[in-house]
Amino acid sequence: MSHLHRIDLPGLAGDEPLGFLAVIGLMSQLLENSYLSWDPEDRHAILHCHRPASIADLVAELMKRLRSIPEGGALPYSSNFPVRRRRGAPDPLRVTPDGYRRLTDRVRSSWLRATLTDKSTDADGRCLVNPLIAVRGRQTIGSFWYYPMLEVRRDPERLLTEALTGWRRVQGSEGWWLDHRASYSTDPGLRGPGGSMAVPGATWLATLAVEKFSYPDYGSPNLPQGMPRGWFPIDGVEVFAWPLWTLPASKNTLDAVWNVGWDHGSWEFAWTSDGRLEATISATHGVSAPNSMDHVVDLDIFAMCAAARPQGGGPLTPIPVQVRRVPSRGGECQPWKGWDWKYPDRGEYPGKYGWG
């Protein structure tokens, strides 16, 4: 597998919510299969890619996605989401469950399902909004994607390169409550951006990660109703939690991590007396080897991270996490042995070609 290029992304540290989300958003925009891992020393992201060989190549791919967004649009390759607000009309995505079902006939379902759920409502009877999406004042939900995209478009090569290599905070740049180090306006009449000292490229990439943390189909017994993937209700506090790992994991593997719901099966959380979060996790977590889908190896989680919004609203803010490991329920998984390891042929087995 020597044709895979390792690309270190020193600007994107996985122990901060903005850095983690930005990497997931970046992977969502790569049309080829790529593999993500994290450096256990300083926790920066590492991509393994077939075609992009450098940060410059990744930036060029992202600039193509920016150019694909039509005039008035907000997301790459999505012409009908988010729904635009007509002048003088209310936010078209602040809807009741009946309104949600009408929207499903008009817009791209994956983005709608990531943004809203019709299974739970707020005090006003409107569909709950994914807690990754936080808007203020009179901002619409669509603003969350539109304005970060617009800002990056002004100088895409520089801003995206800075996001991946080393952050430079920009005066007047809005962090959209994903960046706890940025400042934010509290103007109740706020419509557009209102904040400063954010990182435009990282913010835009992070907004694109929302689709990966959508509300689940409620056929999964491991996921609590009313919570999107990655979020955990812990003694009345909604916490976003995620692992860092050393195994190069593809988008399909990561989709399985979020969708299967380890967070509500093999992961348990509790507050400690000093305000920290204790994460109890399995000793190993089995996923397909990146170079052999027929063999299960350990994802090699070396850290758990978490963030929550302050009471009353505010930016996603990191929470200290201490990890306690317990034996895996189904036995321990073996460590991965590298790209060039020759796996023995497993032969035929139930489920090899699908459900079995």
Tab-separated table of C-alpha atoms in Angstrom:
chain	number	residue	atom	x	y	z
A	1	MET	CA	0.000	0.000	0.000
A	2	SER	CA	2.959	2.314	-0.583
A	3	HIS	CA	0.878	4.354	-3.041
A	4	LEU	CA	-1.082	5.853	-0.150
A	5	HIS	CA	0.091	9.348	0.751
A	6	ARG	CA	0.285	10.345	4.418
A	7	ILE	CA	-0.785	13.970	4.907
A	8	ASP	CA	-0.292	15.475	8.367
A	9	LEU	CA	-2.698	18.296	9.240
A	10	PRO	CA	-1.009	20.183	12.106
A	11	GLY	CA	-3.736	22.832	12.194
A	12	LEU	CA	-6.485	20.372	13.095
A	13	ALA	CA	-6.148	19.063	16.646
A	14	GLY	CA	-8.668	16.374	17.525
A	15	ASP	CA	-9.070	17.289	21.184
A	16	GLU	CA	-10.962	20.503	20.314
A	17	PRO	CA	-14.494	20.271	18.916
A	18	LEU	CA	-13.761	22.689	16.061
A	19	GLY	CA	-10.660	20.770	14.969
A	20	PHE	CA	-12.376	17.384	15.162
A	21	LEU	CA	-15.461	18.538	13.272
A	22	ALA	CA	-13.337	20.277	10.639
A	23	VAL	CA	-11.539	17.012	9.817
A	24	ILE	CA	-14.827	15.116	9.533
A	25	GLY	CA	-16.140	17.884	7.272
A	26	LEU	CA	-12.978	17.715	5.170
A	27	MET	CA	-13.343	13.951	4.684
A	28	SER	CA	-16.965	14.389	3.631
A	29	GLN	CA	-15.808	16.540	0.702
A	30	LEU	CA	-13.211	14.098	-0.646
A	31	LEU	CA	-14.765	12.031	-3.421
A	32	GLU	CA	-12.201	9.231	-3.081
A	33	ASN	CA	-11.888	6.974	-0.060
A	34	SER	CA	-9.452	8.388	2.486
A	35	TYR	CA	-8.373	7.188	5.928
A	36	LEU	CA	-8.198	9.211	9.141
A	37	SER	CA	-6.085	8.692	12.238
A	38	TRP	CA	-4.639	10.923	14.954
A	39	ASP	CA	-1.136	11.497	16.238
A	40	PRO	CA	-1.073	10.289	19.876
A	41	GLU	CA	1.559	12.867	20.836
A	42	ASP	CA	-0.042	16.204	19.904
A	43	ARG	CA	-3.370	14.807	18.602
A	44	HIS	CA	-3.231	16.385	15.145
A	45	ALA	CA	-5.135	14.725	12.301
A	46	ILE	CA	-3.443	12.456	9.756
A	47	LEU	CA	-5.044	11.559	6.421
A	48	HIS	CA	-3.963	8.683	4.190
A	49	CYS	CA	-5.087	9.332	0.598
A	50	HIS	CA	-4.635	7.654	-2.778
A	51	ARG	CA	-4.617	10.756	-4.982
A	52	PRO	CA	-4.148	13.913	-2.899
A	53	ALA	CA	-0.497	13.876	-1.879
A	54	SER	CA	-0.195	17.159	0.012
A	55	ILE	CA	-2.089	19.867	1.827
A	56	ALA	CA	-2.034	21.875	-1.404
A	57	ASP	CA	-3.874	19.011	-3.147
A	58	LEU	CA	-6.497	18.900	-0.379
A	59	VAL	CA	-7.016	22.656	-0.624
A	60	ALA	CA	-7.442	22.354	-4.396
A	61	GLU	CA	-10.145	19.694	-3.865
A	62	LEU	CA	-11.958	21.907	-1.363
A	63	MET	CA	-11.823	24.866	-3.740
A	64	LYS	CA	-13.563	22.703	-6.358
A	65	ARG	CA	-16.354	22.052	-3.856
A	66	LEU	CA	-16.659	25.777	-3.212
A	67	ARG	CA	-16.981	26.463	-6.934
A	68	SER	CA	-19.740	23.848	-7.183
A	69	ILE	CA	-22.017	25.869	-4.896
A	70	PRO	CA	-24.530	27.805	-7.035
A	71	GLU	CA	-25.315	31.482	-6.570
A	72	GLY	CA	-27.446	31.806	-3.450
A	73	GLY	CA	-26.607	28.254	-2.351
A	74	ALA	CA	-24.754	27.212	0.786
A	75	LEU	CA	-23.642	23.579	0.442
A	76	PRO	CA	-21.620	21.721	-2.196
A	77	TYR	CA	-23.785	19.670	-4.556
A	78	SER	CA	-26.993	20.553	-2.710
A	79	SER	CA	-29.150	23.014	-4.610
A	80	ASN	CA	-32.298	22.726	-2.463
A	81	PHE	CA	-30.885	22.679	1.071
A	82	PRO	CA	-30.865	24.683	3.231
A	83	VAL	CA	-34.222	26.131	2.203
A	84	ARG	CA	-33.857	29.872	1.639
A	85	ARG	CA	-36.042	32.278	3.593
A	86	ARG	CA	-38.262	34.566	1.562
A	87	ARG	CA	-38.136	38.224	2.476
A	88	GLY	CA	-40.343	38.886	5.500
A	89	ALA	CA	-41.109	35.183	6.050
A	90	PRO	CA	-40.093	33.116	9.105
A	91	ASP	CA	-37.208	30.656	9.043
A	92	PRO	CA	-38.366	27.854	6.687
A	93	LEU	CA	-36.517	25.241	8.767
A	94	ARG	CA	-38.225	26.144	12.052
A	95	VAL	CA	-41.109	23.766	11.454
A	96	THR	CA	-43.546	21.485	13.247
A	97	PRO	CA	-43.487	17.726	12.568
A	98	ASP	CA	-46.185	18.217	9.908
A	99	GLY	CA	-44.046	20.892	8.269
A	100	TYR	CA	-41.052	18.568	8.420
A	101	ARG	CA	-42.900	15.879	6.523
A	102	ARG	CA	-43.834	18.394	3.835
A	103	LEU	CA	-40.190	19.421	3.559
A	104	THR	CA	-39.108	15.842	2.873
A	105	ASP	CA	-40.716	16.104	-0.575
A	106	ARG	CA	-38.660	19.192	-1.456
A	107	VAL	CA	-35.157	18.881	-0.051
A	108	ARG	CA	-32.237	16.472	0.165
A	109	SER	CA	-33.217	14.030	2.867
A	110	SER	CA	-29.766	13.357	4.352
A	111	TRP	CA	-29.185	17.030	5.193
A	112	LEU	CA	-32.728	17.509	6.475
A	113	ARG	CA	-32.421	14.439	8.721
A	114	ALA	CA	-29.104	15.749	10.024
A	115	THR	CA	-30.606	19.140	10.840
A	116	LEU	CA	-34.019	18.353	12.327
A	117	THR	CA	-35.971	15.516	13.863
A	118	ASP	CA	-39.733	15.165	13.709
A	119	LYS	CA	-39.651	12.626	16.560
A	120	SER	CA	-39.103	15.255	19.282
A	121	THR	CA	-40.237	18.864	19.661
A	122	ASP	CA	-39.348	21.918	21.727
A	123	ALA	CA	-41.668	23.890	24.026
A	124	ASP	CA	-43.204	25.632	20.996
A	125	GLY	CA	-44.019	22.358	19.245
A	126	ARG	CA	-41.294	22.755	16.619
A	127	CYS	CA	-38.884	20.034	15.543
A	128	LEU	CA	-35.695	19.850	17.576
A	129	VAL	CA	-32.601	21.197	15.832
A	130	ASN	CA	-29.294	19.314	15.896
A	131	PRO	CA	-27.377	20.816	18.848
A	132	LEU	CA	-24.277	21.169	16.662
A	133	ILE	CA	-26.215	23.941	14.906
A	134	ALA	CA	-26.456	27.035	17.080
A	135	VAL	CA	-27.779	30.344	15.794
A	136	ARG	CA	-28.510	33.556	17.681
A	137	GLY	CA	-30.826	36.503	17.455
A	138	ARG	CA	-32.731	36.414	14.166
A	139	GLN	CA	-30.225	34.255	12.313
A	140	THR	CA	-31.832	31.438	10.334
A	141	ILE	CA	-30.676	27.846	10.489
A	142	GLY	CA	-29.449	28.195	6.912
A	143	SER	CA	-27.150	31.027	8.023
A	144	PHE	CA	-25.054	28.400	9.796
A	145	TRP	CA	-23.803	27.122	6.406
A	146	TYR	CA	-24.228	30.160	4.173
A	147	TYR	CA	-22.089	32.777	5.915
A	148	PRO	CA	-19.058	30.569	6.719
A	149	MET	CA	-19.022	29.481	3.063
A	150	LEU	CA	-19.297	33.098	1.901
A	151	GLU	CA	-16.386	34.154	4.086
A	152	VAL	CA	-14.067	31.396	2.838
A	153	ARG	CA	-14.959	32.220	-0.767
A	154	ARG	CA	-13.296	35.625	-0.405
A	155	ASP	CA	-9.807	34.112	-0.122
A	156	PRO	CA	-10.217	30.323	-0.278
A	157	GLU	CA	-6.659	29.172	-0.873
A	158	ARG	CA	-5.200	31.146	2.031
A	159	LEU	CA	-8.015	30.517	4.507
A	160	LEU	CA	-8.230	26.780	3.818
A	161	THR	CA	-4.457	26.358	3.954
A	162	GLU	CA	-4.376	28.130	7.322
A	163	ALA	CA	-7.156	25.862	8.594
A	164	LEU	CA	-5.101	22.754	7.819
A	165	THR	CA	-1.617	23.983	8.725
A	166	GLY	CA	-1.872	26.556	11.523
A	167	TRP	CA	-4.769	28.690	12.645
A	168	ARG	CA	-4.724	32.444	12.244
A	169	ARG	CA	-7.682	34.140	13.879
A	170	VAL	CA	-9.382	36.806	11.809
A	171	GLN	CA	-10.864	40.021	13.184
A	172	GLY	CA	-14.583	40.118	12.374
A	173	SER	CA	-14.834	36.411	11.547
A	174	GLU	CA	-17.824	34.552	13.048
A	175	GLY	CA	-17.287	31.204	14.791
A	176	TRP	CA	-20.950	30.093	14.750
A	177	TRP	CA	-20.718	28.763	18.295
A	178	LEU	CA	-18.410	25.932	17.240
A	179	ASP	CA	-15.286	27.803	18.399
A	180	HIS	CA	-15.033	28.504	22.125
A	181	ARG	CA	-12.083	30.865	21.628
A	182	ALA	CA	-13.955	33.236	19.320
A	183	SER	CA	-16.129	36.126	20.558
A	184	TYR	CA	-19.858	36.434	19.889
A	185	SER	CA	-22.478	39.168	19.693
A	186	THR	CA	-25.481	39.014	22.035
A	187	ASP	CA	-27.616	41.385	19.935
A	188	PRO	CA	-31.180	39.941	20.019
A	189	GLY	CA	-31.849	41.359	16.554
A	190	LEU	CA	-28.764	39.789	14.988
A	191	ARG	CA	-29.421	38.490	11.456
A	192	GLY	CA	-26.036	37.775	9.879
A	193	PRO	CA	-22.590	37.107	11.344
A	194	GLY	CA	-21.954	38.662	14.726
A	195	GLY	CA	-18.622	37.793	16.249
A	196	SER	CA	-14.887	37.993	15.860
A	197	MET	CA	-11.516	36.236	16.018
A	198	ALA	CA	-12.610	32.934	14.499
A	199	VAL	CA	-10.810	30.705	11.963
A	200	PRO	CA	-12.862	30.935	8.736
A	201	GLY	CA	-11.571	27.818	6.968
A	202	ALA	CA	-11.924	25.559	10.001
A	203	THR	CA	-15.384	26.946	10.766
A	204	TRP	CA	-16.652	26.268	7.235
A	205	LEU	CA	-15.294	22.706	7.254
A	206	ALA	CA	-16.841	22.060	10.680
A	207	THR	CA	-20.296	23.102	9.461
A	208	LEU	CA	-20.024	20.439	6.745
A	209	ALA	CA	-19.601	17.708	9.393
A	210	VAL	CA	-23.191	18.037	10.625
A	211	GLU	CA	-24.451	15.535	8.045
A	212	LYS	CA	-22.348	12.803	9.691
A	213	PHE	CA	-23.969	13.402	13.087
A	214	SER	CA	-27.590	13.198	12.019
A	215	TYR	CA	-30.627	12.048	13.932
A	216	PRO	CA	-30.828	8.238	13.715
A	217	ASP	CA	-33.596	6.046	12.460
A	218	TYR	CA	-35.141	4.902	15.687
A	219	GLY	CA	-34.807	1.227	14.870
A	220	SER	CA	-31.505	1.222	16.793
A	221	PRO	CA	-31.997	0.283	20.463
A	222	ASN	CA	-28.610	1.768	21.416
A	223	LEU	CA	-29.434	5.366	20.487
A	224	PRO	CA	-31.684	7.496	22.721
A	225	GLN	CA	-34.677	9.140	21.121
A	226	GLY	CA	-34.337	12.856	20.505
A	227	MET	CA	-30.518	12.861	20.365
A	228	PRO	CA	-28.395	12.892	17.211
A	229	ARG	CA	-25.366	10.683	16.800
A	230	GLY	CA	-22.431	11.705	18.942
A	231	TRP	CA	-24.561	13.368	21.647
A	232	PHE	CA	-25.203	11.960	25.121
A	233	PRO	CA	-27.607	13.081	27.840
A	234	ILE	CA	-25.580	12.976	31.074
A	235	ASP	CA	-27.486	14.053	34.195
A	236	GLY	CA	-29.384	16.769	32.364
A	237	VAL	CA	-26.423	17.997	30.285
A	238	GLU	CA	-26.201	17.338	26.537
A	239	VAL	CA	-22.601	16.351	25.791
A	240	PHE	CA	-20.926	15.840	22.419
A	241	ALA	CA	-18.261	13.134	22.783
A	242	TRP	CA	-15.846	11.501	20.378
A	243	PRO	CA	-12.780	9.228	20.365
A	244	LEU	CA	-9.283	9.705	18.978
A	245	TRP	CA	-7.637	6.641	17.451
A	246	THR	CA	-4.473	5.477	15.670
A	247	LEU	CA	-5.939	3.034	13.112
A	248	PRO	CA	-6.380	4.657	9.666
A	249	ALA	CA	-10.192	4.551	9.406
A	250	SER	CA	-12.214	5.133	6.237
A	251	LYS	CA	-15.447	7.094	5.944
A	252	ASN	CA	-17.396	3.828	5.850
A	253	THR	CA	-15.736	2.646	9.059
A	254	LEU	CA	-16.442	5.947	10.793
A	255	ASP	CA	-20.059	5.900	9.605
A	256	ALA	CA	-20.363	2.518	11.302
A	257	VAL	CA	-18.824	3.934	14.488
A	258	TRP	CA	-21.419	6.716	14.652
A	259	ASN	CA	-24.359	4.647	13.375
A	260	VAL	CA	-23.925	1.533	15.505
A	261	GLY	CA	-23.965	3.694	18.585
A	262	TRP	CA	-20.919	2.657	20.569
A	263	ASP	CA	-21.626	5.810	22.469
A	264	HIS	CA	-24.723	4.199	23.968
A	265	GLY	CA	-23.501	0.599	24.050
A	266	SER	CA	-19.781	0.283	24.743
A	267	TRP	CA	-19.330	3.820	26.079
A	268	GLU	CA	-20.728	5.056	29.384
A	269	PHE	CA	-20.307	8.511	30.905
A	270	ALA	CA	-20.647	9.957	34.406
A	271	TRP	CA	-19.614	13.195	36.117
A	272	THR	CA	-16.884	13.055	38.747
A	273	SER	CA	-16.933	15.075	41.954
A	274	ASP	CA	-14.482	17.636	40.512
A	275	GLY	CA	-16.599	18.348	37.416
A	276	ARG	CA	-14.721	16.111	35.028
A	277	LEU	CA	-16.350	13.568	32.767
A	278	GLU	CA	-15.434	9.922	33.267
A	279	ALA	CA	-15.725	7.812	30.119
A	280	THR	CA	-15.928	4.072	30.656
A	281	ILE	CA	-15.052	2.361	27.380
A	282	SER	CA	-14.238	-1.124	26.137
A	283	ALA	CA	-10.578	-2.115	26.086
A	284	THR	CA	-10.760	-2.638	22.310
A	285	HIS	CA	-13.195	-1.676	19.544
A	286	GLY	CA	-13.448	-3.929	16.520
A	287	VAL	CA	-13.625	-2.510	12.986
A	288	SER	CA	-12.642	-3.824	9.562
A	289	ALA	CA	-8.930	-3.577	8.838
A	290	PRO	CA	-8.322	-0.728	6.365
A	291	ASN	CA	-6.588	-3.155	3.990
A	292	SER	CA	-8.856	-6.186	4.544
A	293	MET	CA	-12.596	-5.808	5.107
A	294	ASP	CA	-12.802	-9.510	6.036
A	295	HIS	CA	-10.642	-9.106	9.159
A	296	VAL	CA	-11.516	-7.259	12.363
A	297	VAL	CA	-8.850	-5.241	14.164
A	298	ASP	CA	-8.781	-2.784	17.052
A	299	LEU	CA	-9.511	0.869	16.267
A	300	ASP	CA	-6.963	1.662	19.019
A	301	ILE	CA	-8.740	4.494	20.799
A	302	PHE	CA	-6.148	6.367	22.875
A	303	ALA	CA	-8.296	9.269	24.129
A	304	MET	CA	-11.903	10.314	24.604
A	305	CYS	CA	-12.881	13.958	24.189
A	306	ALA	CA	-16.061	15.864	24.942
A	307	ALA	CA	-17.663	19.290	24.722
A	308	ALA	CA	-20.893	20.926	25.827
A	309	ARG	CA	-22.594	24.276	25.556
A	310	PRO	CA	-22.813	26.456	28.694
A	311	GLN	CA	-26.150	26.592	30.468
A	312	GLY	CA	-28.326	29.070	28.610
A	313	GLY	CA	-26.437	28.610	25.333
A	314	GLY	CA	-22.999	29.406	24.012
A	315	PRO	CA	-20.107	27.891	22.069
A	316	LEU	CA	-19.163	24.233	22.252
A	317	THR	CA	-16.595	24.182	25.041
A	318	PRO	CA	-14.207	21.275	25.794
A	319	ILE	CA	-14.777	19.238	28.958
A	320	PRO	CA	-11.911	17.382	30.700
A	321	VAL	CA	-12.336	13.627	30.245
A	322	GLN	CA	-10.720	10.802	32.169
A	323	VAL	CA	-10.940	7.310	30.675
A	324	ARG	CA	-11.591	4.019	32.443
A	325	ARG	CA	-11.240	0.858	30.368
A	326	VAL	CA	-13.168	-2.352	30.965
A	327	PRO	CA	-12.933	-5.749	29.237
A	328	SER	CA	-14.660	-5.881	25.866
A	329	ARG	CA	-17.938	-7.788	25.903
A	330	GLY	CA	-17.168	-9.861	22.818
A	331	GLY	CA	-13.489	-10.494	23.502
A	332	GLU	CA	-10.451	-8.393	22.687
A	333	CYS	CA	-9.568	-7.398	19.117
A	334	GLN	CA	-6.035	-7.708	17.789
A	335	PRO	CA	-3.946	-4.628	16.952
A	336	TRP	CA	-3.638	-3.680	13.301
A	337	LYS	CA	-0.351	-4.855	11.765
A	338	GLY	CA	0.078	-2.249	9.033
A	339	TRP	CA	-0.762	-1.564	5.417
A	340	ASP	CA	1.536	-4.269	4.007
A	341	TRP	CA	0.458	-7.072	6.328
A	342	LYS	CA	-0.704	-10.117	4.332
A	343	TYR	CA	-3.986	-11.341	5.781
A	344	PRO	CA	-4.865	-15.028	5.394
A	345	ASP	CA	-7.845	-15.855	3.200
A	346	ARG	CA	-10.897	-16.286	5.409
A	347	GLY	CA	-12.824	-18.203	2.779
A	348	GLU	CA	-16.608	-18.158	2.723
A	349	TYR	CA	-18.538	-17.138	5.825
A	350	PRO	CA	-22.104	-15.964	6.527
A	351	GLY	CA	-22.517	-12.305	5.694
A	352	LYS	CA	-19.429	-12.010	3.485
A	353	TYR	CA	-21.508	-10.761	0.565
A	354	GLY	CA	-24.101	-8.854	2.561
A	355	TRP	CA	-26.627	-9.929	5.146
A	356	GLY	CA	-26.217	-13.566	6.016
